[in-house]
Amino acid sequence: KGVARCYIGGSVLYFEYCNIDYIDTLDQGDNVALLDADKLKYPLRVRRWQEGDSFIPFGMMGRKKVSDFLTDRKMSVVEKSRQFVLVSGDDVVWVVGRRIDDRYAITRKTENVFRVVRDVL
């Protein structure tokens, strides 16, 4: 299976498909997204966020616009313009380096994990 990678801005994303048994801790930090691989629609796409994009931030119940989420994080207009998202179908599943979508988080029922790591160059 191996690891695929994608260069975005000043970062590189590493994509890896793995079994839940190989994940030793769920606390991986903001630069790692652990997603339930069986809930994703492939192919995944990486792009800059767009006006109107929304997601359900991990740990929250309601939908939030990516724009509002970034504003709440006190990001400058320049930082916001450089923000990437990982998209599955029509859903933003990860505001890269910030927060995953709650619907795609791994749960007790998860068997297969899609792990994405962001490394700053």
PDB file of C-alpha atoms in Angstrom:
ATOM      1  CA  LYS A   1       0.000   0.000   0.000  1.00  0.00           C
ATOM      2  CA  GLY A   2       2.746   2.497   0.910  1.00  0.00           C
ATOM      3  CA  VAL A   3       2.546   6.198   1.419  1.00  0.00           C
ATOM      4  CA  ALA A   4       1.514   8.798  -1.163  1.00  0.00           C
ATOM      5  CA  ARG A   5       2.399  12.470  -0.903  1.00  0.00           C
ATOM      6  CA  CYS A   6       1.169  15.826  -2.139  1.00  0.00           C
ATOM      7  CA  TYR A   7       2.955  19.196  -1.992  1.00  0.00           C
ATOM      8  CA  ILE A   8       0.838  22.199  -0.964  1.00  0.00           C
ATOM      9  CA  GLY A   9       2.147  25.665  -0.261  1.00  0.00           C
ATOM     10  CA  GLY A  10       5.107  25.287   2.100  1.00  0.00           C
ATOM     11  CA  SER A  11       4.023  21.840   3.268  1.00  0.00           C
ATOM     12  CA  VAL A  12       3.857  18.248   2.162  1.00  0.00           C
ATOM     13  CA  LEU A  13       0.973  15.896   2.973  1.00  0.00           C
ATOM     14  CA  TYR A  14       1.648  12.187   3.437  1.00  0.00           C
ATOM     15  CA  PHE A  15      -1.300   9.830   2.914  1.00  0.00           C
ATOM     16  CA  GLU A  16      -1.364   6.346   4.400  1.00  0.00           C
ATOM     17  CA  TYR A  17      -4.046   3.680   4.572  1.00  0.00           C
ATOM     18  CA  CYS A  18      -3.690   1.500   7.675  1.00  0.00           C
ATOM     19  CA  ASN A  19      -5.500  -0.866  10.002  1.00  0.00           C
ATOM     20  CA  ILE A  20      -6.822   0.553  13.294  1.00  0.00           C
ATOM     21  CA  ASP A  21      -4.506  -1.879  15.144  1.00  0.00           C
ATOM     22  CA  TYR A  22      -1.487   0.155  14.005  1.00  0.00           C
ATOM     23  CA  ILE A  23      -2.752   3.371  15.634  1.00  0.00           C
ATOM     24  CA  ASP A  24      -1.289   3.495  19.137  1.00  0.00           C
ATOM     25  CA  THR A  25      -2.818   6.824  20.229  1.00  0.00           C
ATOM     26  CA  LEU A  26      -5.628   9.028  18.977  1.00  0.00           C
ATOM     27  CA  ASP A  27      -3.882  12.166  20.242  1.00  0.00           C
ATOM     28  CA  GLN A  28      -1.756  12.899  17.184  1.00  0.00           C
ATOM     29  CA  GLY A  29      -1.799  16.708  17.174  1.00  0.00           C
ATOM     30  CA  ASP A  30      -3.230  19.155  14.635  1.00  0.00           C
ATOM     31  CA  ASN A  31      -0.845  18.149  11.845  1.00  0.00           C
ATOM     32  CA  VAL A  32      -2.239  14.614  11.710  1.00  0.00           C
ATOM     33  CA  ALA A  33      -5.720  13.656  10.536  1.00  0.00           C
ATOM     34  CA  LEU A  34      -6.982  10.191  11.458  1.00  0.00           C
ATOM     35  CA  LEU A  35     -10.039   9.555   9.302  1.00  0.00           C
ATOM     36  CA  ASP A  36     -12.376   6.562   9.011  1.00  0.00           C
ATOM     37  CA  ALA A  37     -11.272   5.243   5.606  1.00  0.00           C
ATOM     38  CA  ASP A  38     -14.566   3.430   5.011  1.00  0.00           C
ATOM     39  CA  LYS A  39     -16.583   6.672   5.272  1.00  0.00           C
ATOM     40  CA  LEU A  40     -14.516   8.557   2.683  1.00  0.00           C
ATOM     41  CA  LYS A  41     -15.457   8.953  -0.981  1.00  0.00           C
ATOM     42  CA  TYR A  42     -12.470   8.609  -3.288  1.00  0.00           C
ATOM     43  CA  PRO A  43     -10.623  10.194  -4.918  1.00  0.00           C
ATOM     44  CA  LEU A  44      -9.836  12.758  -2.250  1.00  0.00           C
ATOM     45  CA  ARG A  45      -8.881  16.270  -3.350  1.00  0.00           C
ATOM     46  CA  VAL A  46      -6.698  18.929  -1.741  1.00  0.00           C
ATOM     47  CA  ARG A  47      -7.473  22.570  -2.544  1.00  0.00           C
ATOM     48  CA  ARG A  48      -7.590  26.005  -0.959  1.00  0.00           C
ATOM     49  CA  TRP A  49     -10.801  26.590   0.990  1.00  0.00           C
ATOM     50  CA  GLN A  50     -13.539  28.443  -0.862  1.00  0.00           C
ATOM     51  CA  GLU A  51     -16.302  30.808   0.219  1.00  0.00           C
ATOM     52  CA  GLY A  52     -19.272  28.689   1.301  1.00  0.00           C
ATOM     53  CA  ASP A  53     -17.186  25.677   2.430  1.00  0.00           C
ATOM     54  CA  SER A  54     -18.427  24.289   5.729  1.00  0.00           C
ATOM     55  CA  PHE A  55     -17.799  21.295   7.957  1.00  0.00           C
ATOM     56  CA  ILE A  56     -18.646  19.915  11.394  1.00  0.00           C
ATOM     57  CA  PRO A  57     -15.543  20.589  13.509  1.00  0.00           C
ATOM     58  CA  PHE A  58     -14.425  17.566  15.552  1.00  0.00           C
ATOM     59  CA  GLY A  59     -16.045  17.666  18.994  1.00  0.00           C
ATOM     60  CA  MET A  60     -18.863  19.986  17.902  1.00  0.00           C
ATOM     61  CA  MET A  61     -22.437  19.220  16.901  1.00  0.00           C
ATOM     62  CA  GLY A  62     -23.274  21.938  14.415  1.00  0.00           C
ATOM     63  CA  ARG A  63     -22.007  22.861  10.969  1.00  0.00           C
ATOM     64  CA  LYS A  64     -19.571  25.776  10.771  1.00  0.00           C
ATOM     65  CA  LYS A  65     -18.310  27.740   7.794  1.00  0.00           C
ATOM     66  CA  VAL A  66     -14.582  27.279   7.222  1.00  0.00           C
ATOM     67  CA  SER A  67     -14.327  31.085   6.974  1.00  0.00           C
ATOM     68  CA  ASP A  68     -15.840  31.519  10.470  1.00  0.00           C
ATOM     69  CA  PHE A  69     -13.699  28.703  11.888  1.00  0.00           C
ATOM     70  CA  LEU A  70     -10.520  30.414  10.619  1.00  0.00           C
ATOM     71  CA  THR A  71     -11.688  33.814  11.892  1.00  0.00           C
ATOM     72  CA  ASP A  72     -12.342  32.266  15.323  1.00  0.00           C
ATOM     73  CA  ARG A  73      -8.722  31.035  15.273  1.00  0.00           C
ATOM     74  CA  LYS A  74      -7.639  34.697  14.864  1.00  0.00           C
ATOM     75  CA  MET A  75      -6.040  34.035  11.488  1.00  0.00           C
ATOM     76  CA  SER A  76      -5.044  36.991   9.333  1.00  0.00           C
ATOM     77  CA  VAL A  77      -6.536  37.505   5.865  1.00  0.00           C
ATOM     78  CA  VAL A  78      -3.210  36.346   4.364  1.00  0.00           C
ATOM     79  CA  GLU A  79      -3.117  33.186   6.528  1.00  0.00           C
ATOM     80  CA  LYS A  80      -6.743  32.455   5.649  1.00  0.00           C
ATOM     81  CA  SER A  81      -6.025  32.827   1.915  1.00  0.00           C
ATOM     82  CA  ARG A  82      -3.319  30.150   2.216  1.00  0.00           C
ATOM     83  CA  GLN A  83      -5.475  27.591   4.057  1.00  0.00           C
ATOM     84  CA  PHE A  84      -5.953  24.208   2.373  1.00  0.00           C
ATOM     85  CA  VAL A  85      -8.748  21.696   2.873  1.00  0.00           C
ATOM     86  CA  LEU A  86      -8.989  17.965   2.183  1.00  0.00           C
ATOM     87  CA  VAL A  87     -12.234  17.163   0.375  1.00  0.00           C
ATOM     88  CA  SER A  88     -14.104  13.855   0.026  1.00  0.00           C
ATOM     89  CA  GLY A  89     -17.026  14.077  -2.396  1.00  0.00           C
ATOM     90  CA  ASP A  90     -18.591  17.438  -1.494  1.00  0.00           C
ATOM     91  CA  ASP A  91     -17.455  17.336   2.151  1.00  0.00           C
ATOM     92  CA  VAL A  92     -14.519  19.144   3.721  1.00  0.00           C
ATOM     93  CA  VAL A  93     -13.059  16.338   5.865  1.00  0.00           C
ATOM     94  CA  TRP A  94      -9.991  18.216   7.162  1.00  0.00           C
ATOM     95  CA  VAL A  95      -9.119  21.877   7.436  1.00  0.00           C
ATOM     96  CA  VAL A  96      -5.465  20.970   6.904  1.00  0.00           C
ATOM     97  CA  GLY A  97      -3.384  21.352  10.045  1.00  0.00           C
ATOM     98  CA  ARG A  98      -6.367  22.603  12.063  1.00  0.00           C
ATOM     99  CA  ARG A  99      -9.390  20.304  12.567  1.00  0.00           C
ATOM    100  CA  ILE A 100     -11.075  17.267  11.032  1.00  0.00           C
ATOM    101  CA  ASP A 101     -14.788  16.908  10.360  1.00  0.00           C
ATOM    102  CA  ASP A 102     -16.523  15.078  13.210  1.00  0.00           C
ATOM    103  CA  ARG A 103     -18.420  12.803  10.786  1.00  0.00           C
ATOM    104  CA  TYR A 104     -15.160  11.274   9.544  1.00  0.00           C
ATOM    105  CA  ALA A 105     -13.453  10.811  12.908  1.00  0.00           C
ATOM    106  CA  ILE A 106     -12.490   7.296  13.884  1.00  0.00           C
ATOM    107  CA  THR A 107     -14.794   5.575  16.375  1.00  0.00           C
ATOM    108  CA  ARG A 108     -14.933   2.256  18.234  1.00  0.00           C
ATOM    109  CA  LYS A 109     -16.408   0.735  15.057  1.00  0.00           C
ATOM    110  CA  THR A 110     -13.581   1.923  12.780  1.00  0.00           C
ATOM    111  CA  GLU A 111     -11.496  -0.839  11.170  1.00  0.00           C
ATOM    112  CA  ASN A 112      -9.569   1.035   8.461  1.00  0.00           C
ATOM    113  CA  VAL A 113      -7.826   4.352   8.996  1.00  0.00           C
ATOM    114  CA  PHE A 114      -6.769   6.910   6.421  1.00  0.00           C
ATOM    115  CA  ARG A 115      -3.909   8.799   8.083  1.00  0.00           C
ATOM    116  CA  VAL A 116      -2.773  12.153   6.681  1.00  0.00           C
ATOM    117  CA  VAL A 117       0.295  13.886   8.072  1.00  0.00           C
ATOM    118  CA  ARG A 118       1.210  17.488   7.269  1.00  0.00           C
ATOM    119  CA  ASP A 119       4.915  18.292   7.373  1.00  0.00           C
ATOM    120  CA  VAL A 120       6.093  21.867   7.052  1.00  0.00           C
ATOM    121  CA  LEU A 121       8.975  22.199   4.569  1.00  0.00           C
TER     122      LEU A 121
END
